[in-house]
Amino acid sequence: MFASQQRLVGQSGKVLAMLRFVEEILLLMLRDDGKFNNIPQPAIDRAVAGAVLMELAMENRIDTDLEQLMVVDSTPVGDSMLDTTLAQIVSTEDKNARHWVEEISRQASDIREEALNRLVERGILERQDDRFLWVFRSRRYPVIDGESEREVKLRIMGVLFSNEIPSPRDVVIICLAHSCGIFREMLSKRELDQATDRIEQVRKLDLIGQAMNQSIHDVEVWLANVAVQGRGFF
């Protein structure tokens, strides 16, 4: 566990490591069969980028307004999933959050792979390659220790279906999940209708989340214009 991360206690009383936003998003996307929901690649890439930026903001390394994303502390976090991006931001001035969402999304595949490796190393997921006659067909990530997955999902559902004040971390996860369409996969139509106003209320609280939403919207418009069918990333 990274020194800057907190601990939490699961329902069984077990001490759990606080996962990074990218890791939590992957757990929210995971189906019972160990495969991931079919979310368009551009959307999840930008959600991953937003997750990294939001994590840096929570670590007090960056801040943002409507015009510019600023470095407030260039000290490395000590986490390879964050420090590469932080170094890029430090070396490039006068760019806004939307620019960095686009820039980091180009590295999303590597960031996702690192996050999945961590979940496997912690014993939360298992990596299984499905093969037929020794030909690789697909990869699954069955849950081994489901407590971290349940904690993430129950925590977010608790915010969506109550009037409690969300924690800053829960605001971030809800922004990310909404932006890449996870709630459409997780919730029934009735549940989604009930939660829509609450999701909108929460997601307006974060400037980086707004930049990510606009970036994803731009990609969706582009995809529609060229009649490209989005496909999942696994």
PDB file of C-alpha atoms in Angstrom:
ATOM      1  CA  MET A   1       0.000   0.000   0.000  1.00  0.00           C
ATOM      2  CA  PHE A   2       1.275   3.462  -0.867  1.00  0.00           C
ATOM      3  CA  ALA A   3       2.194   5.699   2.041  1.00  0.00           C
ATOM      4  CA  SER A   4      -0.231   8.428   0.969  1.00  0.00           C
ATOM      5  CA  GLN A   5      -3.224   6.088   0.840  1.00  0.00           C
ATOM      6  CA  GLN A   6      -5.617   5.595   3.713  1.00  0.00           C
ATOM      7  CA  ARG A   7      -7.065   2.384   5.148  1.00  0.00           C
ATOM      8  CA  LEU A   8     -10.682   1.426   5.505  1.00  0.00           C
ATOM      9  CA  VAL A   9     -12.456  -1.454   7.210  1.00  0.00           C
ATOM     10  CA  GLY A  10     -14.734  -3.753   5.235  1.00  0.00           C
ATOM     11  CA  GLN A  11     -17.974  -5.328   6.468  1.00  0.00           C
ATOM     12  CA  SER A  12     -16.088  -8.363   7.758  1.00  0.00           C
ATOM     13  CA  GLY A  13     -13.775  -6.153   9.808  1.00  0.00           C
ATOM     14  CA  LYS A  14     -10.893  -6.770   7.426  1.00  0.00           C
ATOM     15  CA  VAL A  15      -8.580  -3.805   6.838  1.00  0.00           C
ATOM     16  CA  LEU A  16      -8.639  -2.833   3.148  1.00  0.00           C
ATOM     17  CA  ALA A  17      -6.181  -0.681   1.234  1.00  0.00           C
ATOM     18  CA  MET A  18      -7.698   2.451  -0.264  1.00  0.00           C
ATOM     19  CA  LEU A  19      -7.621   1.827  -3.995  1.00  0.00           C
ATOM     20  CA  ARG A  20      -6.696   4.396  -6.595  1.00  0.00           C
ATOM     21  CA  PHE A  21      -9.532   5.824  -8.690  1.00  0.00           C
ATOM     22  CA  VAL A  22      -8.509   3.837 -11.778  1.00  0.00           C
ATOM     23  CA  GLU A  23      -8.656   0.611  -9.774  1.00  0.00           C
ATOM     24  CA  GLU A  24     -12.091   1.436  -8.366  1.00  0.00           C
ATOM     25  CA  ILE A  25     -13.455   2.258 -11.809  1.00  0.00           C
ATOM     26  CA  LEU A  26     -12.232  -1.097 -13.122  1.00  0.00           C
ATOM     27  CA  LEU A  27     -13.976  -2.897 -10.258  1.00  0.00           C
ATOM     28  CA  LEU A  28     -17.214  -1.017 -10.979  1.00  0.00           C
ATOM     29  CA  MET A  29     -16.992  -2.138 -14.607  1.00  0.00           C
ATOM     30  CA  LEU A  30     -16.398  -5.792 -13.770  1.00  0.00           C
ATOM     31  CA  ARG A  31     -19.215  -8.274 -14.429  1.00  0.00           C
ATOM     32  CA  ASP A  32     -19.836 -11.457 -12.475  1.00  0.00           C
ATOM     33  CA  ASP A  33     -18.269 -13.543 -15.270  1.00  0.00           C
ATOM     34  CA  GLY A  34     -14.926 -11.750 -14.875  1.00  0.00           C
ATOM     35  CA  LYS A  35     -15.323  -9.721 -18.066  1.00  0.00           C
ATOM     36  CA  PHE A  36     -15.811  -5.998 -18.356  1.00  0.00           C
ATOM     37  CA  ASN A  37     -18.871  -4.100 -19.491  1.00  0.00           C
ATOM     38  CA  ASN A  38     -18.792  -3.102 -23.138  1.00  0.00           C
ATOM     39  CA  ILE A  39     -17.971   0.596 -22.900  1.00  0.00           C
ATOM     40  CA  PRO A  40     -16.628   2.531 -25.915  1.00  0.00           C
ATOM     41  CA  GLN A  41     -12.852   2.787 -25.926  1.00  0.00           C
ATOM     42  CA  PRO A  42     -12.644   6.619 -26.183  1.00  0.00           C
ATOM     43  CA  ALA A  43     -14.931   7.030 -23.177  1.00  0.00           C
ATOM     44  CA  ILE A  44     -13.001   4.702 -20.885  1.00  0.00           C
ATOM     45  CA  ASP A  45      -9.655   6.155 -22.020  1.00  0.00           C
ATOM     46  CA  ARG A  46     -10.778   9.615 -20.988  1.00  0.00           C
ATOM     47  CA  ALA A  47     -12.231   8.334 -17.745  1.00  0.00           C
ATOM     48  CA  VAL A  48      -8.840   6.798 -16.939  1.00  0.00           C
ATOM     49  CA  ALA A  49      -7.173  10.118 -17.756  1.00  0.00           C
ATOM     50  CA  GLY A  50      -9.637  11.951 -15.539  1.00  0.00           C
ATOM     51  CA  ALA A  51      -9.002   9.445 -12.753  1.00  0.00           C
ATOM     52  CA  VAL A  52      -5.264  10.153 -12.810  1.00  0.00           C
ATOM     53  CA  LEU A  53      -5.800  13.927 -12.781  1.00  0.00           C
ATOM     54  CA  MET A  54      -8.315  13.713  -9.962  1.00  0.00           C
ATOM     55  CA  GLU A  55      -5.942  11.539  -7.959  1.00  0.00           C
ATOM     56  CA  LEU A  56      -3.213  14.157  -8.372  1.00  0.00           C
ATOM     57  CA  ALA A  57      -5.670  16.812  -7.214  1.00  0.00           C
ATOM     58  CA  MET A  58      -6.540  14.724  -4.134  1.00  0.00           C
ATOM     59  CA  GLU A  59      -2.819  14.390  -3.443  1.00  0.00           C
ATOM     60  CA  ASN A  60      -2.570  18.222  -3.512  1.00  0.00           C
ATOM     61  CA  ARG A  61      -0.257  18.204  -6.518  1.00  0.00           C
ATOM     62  CA  ILE A  62      -2.496  20.077  -8.971  1.00  0.00           C
ATOM     63  CA  ASP A  63      -5.435  22.457  -8.954  1.00  0.00           C
ATOM     64  CA  THR A  64      -7.653  23.740 -11.738  1.00  0.00           C
ATOM     65  CA  ASP A  65     -10.052  26.473 -12.727  1.00  0.00           C
ATOM     66  CA  LEU A  66     -12.017  27.030 -15.937  1.00  0.00           C
ATOM     67  CA  GLU A  67      -8.950  28.399 -17.737  1.00  0.00           C
ATOM     68  CA  GLN A  68      -5.899  26.516 -16.518  1.00  0.00           C
ATOM     69  CA  LEU A  69      -4.617  23.442 -14.710  1.00  0.00           C
ATOM     70  CA  MET A  70      -1.864  24.413 -12.275  1.00  0.00           C
ATOM     71  CA  VAL A  71       0.865  22.551 -10.388  1.00  0.00           C
ATOM     72  CA  VAL A  72       0.805  23.418  -6.683  1.00  0.00           C
ATOM     73  CA  ASP A  73       3.426  20.873  -5.609  1.00  0.00           C
ATOM     74  CA  SER A  74       5.832  19.175  -8.011  1.00  0.00           C
ATOM     75  CA  THR A  75       7.047  16.622  -5.441  1.00  0.00           C
ATOM     76  CA  PRO A  76       6.528  13.063  -6.765  1.00  0.00           C
ATOM     77  CA  VAL A  77       3.756  11.128  -5.027  1.00  0.00           C
ATOM     78  CA  GLY A  78       5.780   7.933  -4.985  1.00  0.00           C
ATOM     79  CA  ASP A  79       3.305   6.111  -7.216  1.00  0.00           C
ATOM     80  CA  SER A  80       4.345   5.271 -10.763  1.00  0.00           C
ATOM     81  CA  MET A  81       0.731   5.444 -11.957  1.00  0.00           C
ATOM     82  CA  LEU A  82       0.662   9.149 -11.039  1.00  0.00           C
ATOM     83  CA  ASP A  83       4.218  10.458 -11.143  1.00  0.00           C
ATOM     84  CA  THR A  84       4.706  10.099 -14.905  1.00  0.00           C
ATOM     85  CA  THR A  85       1.698  12.316 -15.520  1.00  0.00           C
ATOM     86  CA  LEU A  86       2.765  14.784 -12.847  1.00  0.00           C
ATOM     87  CA  ALA A  87       6.173  15.146 -14.512  1.00  0.00           C
ATOM     88  CA  GLN A  88       4.487  15.849 -17.853  1.00  0.00           C
ATOM     89  CA  ILE A  89       2.315  18.554 -16.322  1.00  0.00           C
ATOM     90  CA  VAL A  90       5.279  20.140 -14.536  1.00  0.00           C
ATOM     91  CA  SER A  91       7.184  20.381 -17.824  1.00  0.00           C
ATOM     92  CA  THR A  92       4.300  21.956 -19.771  1.00  0.00           C
ATOM     93  CA  GLU A  93       2.698  25.219 -18.668  1.00  0.00           C
ATOM     94  CA  ASP A  94      -0.548  27.052 -19.440  1.00  0.00           C
ATOM     95  CA  LYS A  95      -2.739  24.089 -20.388  1.00  0.00           C
ATOM     96  CA  ASN A  96      -6.247  23.459 -19.113  1.00  0.00           C
ATOM     97  CA  ALA A  97      -7.770  20.279 -17.687  1.00  0.00           C
ATOM     98  CA  ARG A  98      -9.388  19.371 -20.978  1.00  0.00           C
ATOM     99  CA  HIS A  99      -5.993  19.417 -22.723  1.00  0.00           C
ATOM    100  CA  TRP A 100      -4.570  17.051 -20.115  1.00  0.00           C
ATOM    101  CA  VAL A 101      -7.556  14.685 -20.297  1.00  0.00           C
ATOM    102  CA  GLU A 102      -6.868  14.325 -24.028  1.00  0.00           C
ATOM    103  CA  GLU A 103      -3.112  14.014 -23.568  1.00  0.00           C
ATOM    104  CA  ILE A 104      -3.232  11.389 -20.814  1.00  0.00           C
ATOM    105  CA  SER A 105      -5.955   9.393 -22.588  1.00  0.00           C
ATOM    106  CA  ARG A 106      -3.306   8.411 -25.149  1.00  0.00           C
ATOM    107  CA  GLN A 107      -1.528   6.544 -22.334  1.00  0.00           C
ATOM    108  CA  ALA A 108      -4.691   4.991 -20.896  1.00  0.00           C
ATOM    109  CA  SER A 109      -3.914   1.460 -22.042  1.00  0.00           C
ATOM    110  CA  ASP A 110      -0.668   1.349 -20.045  1.00  0.00           C
ATOM    111  CA  ILE A 111      -2.347   2.912 -16.999  1.00  0.00           C
ATOM    112  CA  ARG A 112      -5.184   0.356 -17.080  1.00  0.00           C
ATOM    113  CA  GLU A 113      -2.713  -2.497 -17.349  1.00  0.00           C
ATOM    114  CA  GLU A 114      -0.769  -1.254 -14.329  1.00  0.00           C
ATOM    115  CA  ALA A 115      -3.980  -0.912 -12.329  1.00  0.00           C
ATOM    116  CA  LEU A 116      -5.084  -4.435 -13.251  1.00  0.00           C
ATOM    117  CA  ASN A 117      -1.665  -5.810 -12.324  1.00  0.00           C
ATOM    118  CA  ARG A 118      -1.993  -4.214  -8.886  1.00  0.00           C
ATOM    119  CA  LEU A 119      -5.439  -5.735  -8.358  1.00  0.00           C
ATOM    120  CA  VAL A 120      -4.062  -9.140  -9.305  1.00  0.00           C
ATOM    121  CA  GLU A 121      -0.990  -8.731  -7.064  1.00  0.00           C
ATOM    122  CA  ARG A 122      -3.217  -7.783  -4.108  1.00  0.00           C
ATOM    123  CA  GLY A 123      -5.239 -10.964  -4.597  1.00  0.00           C
ATOM    124  CA  ILE A 124      -8.428  -9.076  -5.464  1.00  0.00           C
ATOM    125  CA  LEU A 125      -8.601 -10.345  -9.071  1.00  0.00           C
ATOM    126  CA  GLU A 126      -7.227 -13.314 -10.962  1.00  0.00           C
ATOM    127  CA  ARG A 127      -6.048 -13.071 -14.559  1.00  0.00           C
ATOM    128  CA  GLN A 128      -7.347 -15.858 -16.819  1.00  0.00           C
ATOM    129  CA  ASP A 129      -6.676 -16.160 -20.547  1.00  0.00           C
ATOM    130  CA  ASP A 130      -9.330 -17.997 -22.510  1.00  0.00           C
ATOM    131  CA  ARG A 131      -7.732 -20.088 -25.244  1.00  0.00           C
ATOM    132  CA  PHE A 132      -8.938 -22.530 -27.866  1.00  0.00           C
ATOM    133  CA  LEU A 133      -6.345 -24.808 -29.474  1.00  0.00           C
ATOM    134  CA  TRP A 134      -3.631 -22.616 -27.919  1.00  0.00           C
ATOM    135  CA  VAL A 135      -4.976 -19.489 -29.644  1.00  0.00           C
ATOM    136  CA  PHE A 136      -5.618 -16.527 -27.329  1.00  0.00           C
ATOM    137  CA  ARG A 137      -9.260 -15.446 -27.550  1.00  0.00           C
ATOM    138  CA  SER A 138     -10.016 -13.208 -24.579  1.00  0.00           C
ATOM    139  CA  ARG A 139      -8.987 -12.386 -21.034  1.00  0.00           C
ATOM    140  CA  ARG A 140     -11.076 -12.493 -17.900  1.00  0.00           C
ATOM    141  CA  TYR A 141     -10.466 -11.174 -14.380  1.00  0.00           C
ATOM    142  CA  PRO A 142     -12.554 -13.257 -11.950  1.00  0.00           C
ATOM    143  CA  VAL A 143     -12.850 -11.805  -8.469  1.00  0.00           C
ATOM    144  CA  ILE A 144     -10.936 -13.766  -5.832  1.00  0.00           C
ATOM    145  CA  ASP A 145     -11.468 -11.481  -2.837  1.00  0.00           C
ATOM    146  CA  GLY A 146     -14.786  -9.733  -3.440  1.00  0.00           C
ATOM    147  CA  GLU A 147     -14.718  -7.452  -0.422  1.00  0.00           C
ATOM    148  CA  SER A 148     -12.980  -4.553  -2.189  1.00  0.00           C
ATOM    149  CA  GLU A 149     -15.384  -4.798  -5.124  1.00  0.00           C
ATOM    150  CA  ARG A 150     -18.429  -4.873  -2.837  1.00  0.00           C
ATOM    151  CA  GLU A 151     -17.125  -1.948  -0.789  1.00  0.00           C
ATOM    152  CA  VAL A 152     -16.777   0.251  -3.878  1.00  0.00           C
ATOM    153  CA  LYS A 153     -20.186  -0.628  -5.284  1.00  0.00           C
ATOM    154  CA  LEU A 154     -22.062  -0.380  -1.984  1.00  0.00           C
ATOM    155  CA  ARG A 155     -20.401   2.921  -1.133  1.00  0.00           C
ATOM    156  CA  ILE A 156     -21.381   4.512  -4.439  1.00  0.00           C
ATOM    157  CA  MET A 157     -24.921   3.119  -4.346  1.00  0.00           C
ATOM    158  CA  GLY A 158     -25.255   4.541  -0.851  1.00  0.00           C
ATOM    159  CA  VAL A 159     -24.480   8.020  -2.169  1.00  0.00           C
ATOM    160  CA  LEU A 160     -26.787   7.751  -5.188  1.00  0.00           C
ATOM    161  CA  PHE A 161     -29.816   6.609  -3.244  1.00  0.00           C
ATOM    162  CA  SER A 162     -29.579   8.854  -0.198  1.00  0.00           C
ATOM    163  CA  ASN A 163     -29.250  12.530   0.638  1.00  0.00           C
ATOM    164  CA  GLU A 164     -25.994  12.113   2.518  1.00  0.00           C
ATOM    165  CA  ILE A 165     -23.159  14.478   1.694  1.00  0.00           C
ATOM    166  CA  PRO A 166     -20.698  12.568  -0.516  1.00  0.00           C
ATOM    167  CA  SER A 167     -17.018  12.448   0.357  1.00  0.00           C
ATOM    168  CA  PRO A 168     -14.642  14.089  -2.150  1.00  0.00           C
ATOM    169  CA  ARG A 169     -13.520  10.638  -3.307  1.00  0.00           C
ATOM    170  CA  ASP A 170     -17.090   9.534  -3.923  1.00  0.00           C
ATOM    171  CA  VAL A 171     -17.741  12.702  -5.954  1.00  0.00           C
ATOM    172  CA  VAL A 172     -14.808  11.754  -8.149  1.00  0.00           C
ATOM    173  CA  ILE A 173     -15.929   8.154  -8.681  1.00  0.00           C
ATOM    174  CA  ILE A 174     -19.470   9.231  -9.548  1.00  0.00           C
ATOM    175  CA  CYS A 175     -18.122  11.749 -12.087  1.00  0.00           C
ATOM    176  CA  LEU A 176     -15.950   9.076 -13.672  1.00  0.00           C
ATOM    177  CA  ALA A 177     -18.621   6.390 -13.711  1.00  0.00           C
ATOM    178  CA  HIS A 178     -21.218   8.706 -15.197  1.00  0.00           C
ATOM    179  CA  SER A 179     -18.869   9.998 -17.872  1.00  0.00           C
ATOM    180  CA  CYS A 180     -18.065   6.594 -19.335  1.00  0.00           C
ATOM    181  CA  GLY A 181     -21.552   5.112 -18.981  1.00  0.00           C
ATOM    182  CA  ILE A 182     -20.974   2.680 -16.117  1.00  0.00           C
ATOM    183  CA  PHE A 183     -24.256   3.476 -14.405  1.00  0.00           C
ATOM    184  CA  ARG A 184     -26.192   2.438 -17.511  1.00  0.00           C
ATOM    185  CA  GLU A 185     -24.630  -1.001 -17.086  1.00  0.00           C
ATOM    186  CA  MET A 186     -24.831  -1.241 -13.285  1.00  0.00           C
ATOM    187  CA  LEU A 187     -28.379   0.006 -12.710  1.00  0.00           C
ATOM    188  CA  SER A 188     -31.759  -1.047 -13.994  1.00  0.00           C
ATOM    189  CA  LYS A 189     -33.698   1.528 -16.009  1.00  0.00           C
ATOM    190  CA  ARG A 190     -35.899   2.256 -12.997  1.00  0.00           C
ATOM    191  CA  GLU A 191     -32.885   2.697 -10.707  1.00  0.00           C
ATOM    192  CA  LEU A 192     -31.142   4.927 -13.235  1.00  0.00           C
ATOM    193  CA  ASP A 193     -34.247   7.120 -13.546  1.00  0.00           C
ATOM    194  CA  GLN A 194     -34.362   7.445  -9.764  1.00  0.00           C
ATOM    195  CA  ALA A 195     -30.670   8.312  -9.520  1.00  0.00           C
ATOM    196  CA  THR A 196     -30.384  10.701 -12.499  1.00  0.00           C
ATOM    197  CA  ASP A 197     -31.012  13.949 -10.602  1.00  0.00           C
ATOM    198  CA  ARG A 198     -28.647  12.888  -7.834  1.00  0.00           C
ATOM    199  CA  ILE A 199     -25.901  12.017 -10.326  1.00  0.00           C
ATOM    200  CA  GLU A 200     -26.265  15.417 -11.986  1.00  0.00           C
ATOM    201  CA  GLN A 201     -26.131  17.142  -8.603  1.00  0.00           C
ATOM    202  CA  VAL A 202     -22.929  15.378  -7.602  1.00  0.00           C
ATOM    203  CA  ARG A 203     -21.069  15.588 -10.905  1.00  0.00           C
ATOM    204  CA  LYS A 204     -21.320  19.378 -11.086  1.00  0.00           C
ATOM    205  CA  LEU A 205     -19.054  19.669  -8.054  1.00  0.00           C
ATOM    206  CA  ASP A 206     -15.757  18.981  -9.858  1.00  0.00           C
ATOM    207  CA  LEU A 207     -14.038  21.043 -12.589  1.00  0.00           C
ATOM    208  CA  ILE A 208     -11.799  18.214 -13.791  1.00  0.00           C
ATOM    209  CA  GLY A 209     -14.859  15.995 -14.052  1.00  0.00           C
ATOM    210  CA  GLN A 210     -16.578  18.644 -16.174  1.00  0.00           C
ATOM    211  CA  ALA A 211     -13.581  18.827 -18.503  1.00  0.00           C
ATOM    212  CA  MET A 212     -13.608  15.052 -18.859  1.00  0.00           C
ATOM    213  CA  ASN A 213     -17.350  15.034 -19.580  1.00  0.00           C
ATOM    214  CA  GLN A 214     -16.923  17.608 -22.339  1.00  0.00           C
ATOM    215  CA  SER A 215     -14.025  15.670 -23.826  1.00  0.00           C
ATOM    216  CA  ILE A 216     -16.069  12.464 -23.920  1.00  0.00           C
ATOM    217  CA  HIS A 217     -19.023  14.334 -25.430  1.00  0.00           C
ATOM    218  CA  ASP A 218     -16.788  15.635 -28.233  1.00  0.00           C
ATOM    219  CA  VAL A 219     -15.647  12.104 -29.027  1.00  0.00           C
ATOM    220  CA  GLU A 220     -19.229  10.790 -28.995  1.00  0.00           C
ATOM    221  CA  VAL A 221     -20.271  13.457 -31.514  1.00  0.00           C
ATOM    222  CA  TRP A 222     -17.302  12.571 -33.718  1.00  0.00           C
ATOM    223  CA  LEU A 223     -18.142   8.870 -33.579  1.00  0.00           C
ATOM    224  CA  ALA A 224     -21.759   9.565 -34.512  1.00  0.00           C
ATOM    225  CA  ASN A 225     -20.734  11.762 -37.447  1.00  0.00           C
ATOM    226  CA  VAL A 226     -18.527   9.082 -38.970  1.00  0.00           C
ATOM    227  CA  ALA A 227     -20.923   6.237 -38.040  1.00  0.00           C
ATOM    228  CA  VAL A 228     -18.311   4.311 -36.051  1.00  0.00           C
ATOM    229  CA  GLN A 229     -19.656   1.676 -33.673  1.00  0.00           C
ATOM    230  CA  GLY A 230     -17.949   1.865 -30.269  1.00  0.00           C
ATOM    231  CA  ARG A 231     -16.600  -1.337 -28.765  1.00  0.00           C
ATOM    232  CA  GLY A 232     -15.344  -2.271 -25.321  1.00  0.00           C
ATOM    233  CA  PHE A 233     -11.655  -2.276 -24.504  1.00  0.00           C
ATOM    234  CA  PHE A 234     -11.360  -5.936 -23.439  1.00  0.00           C
TER     235      PHE A 234
END
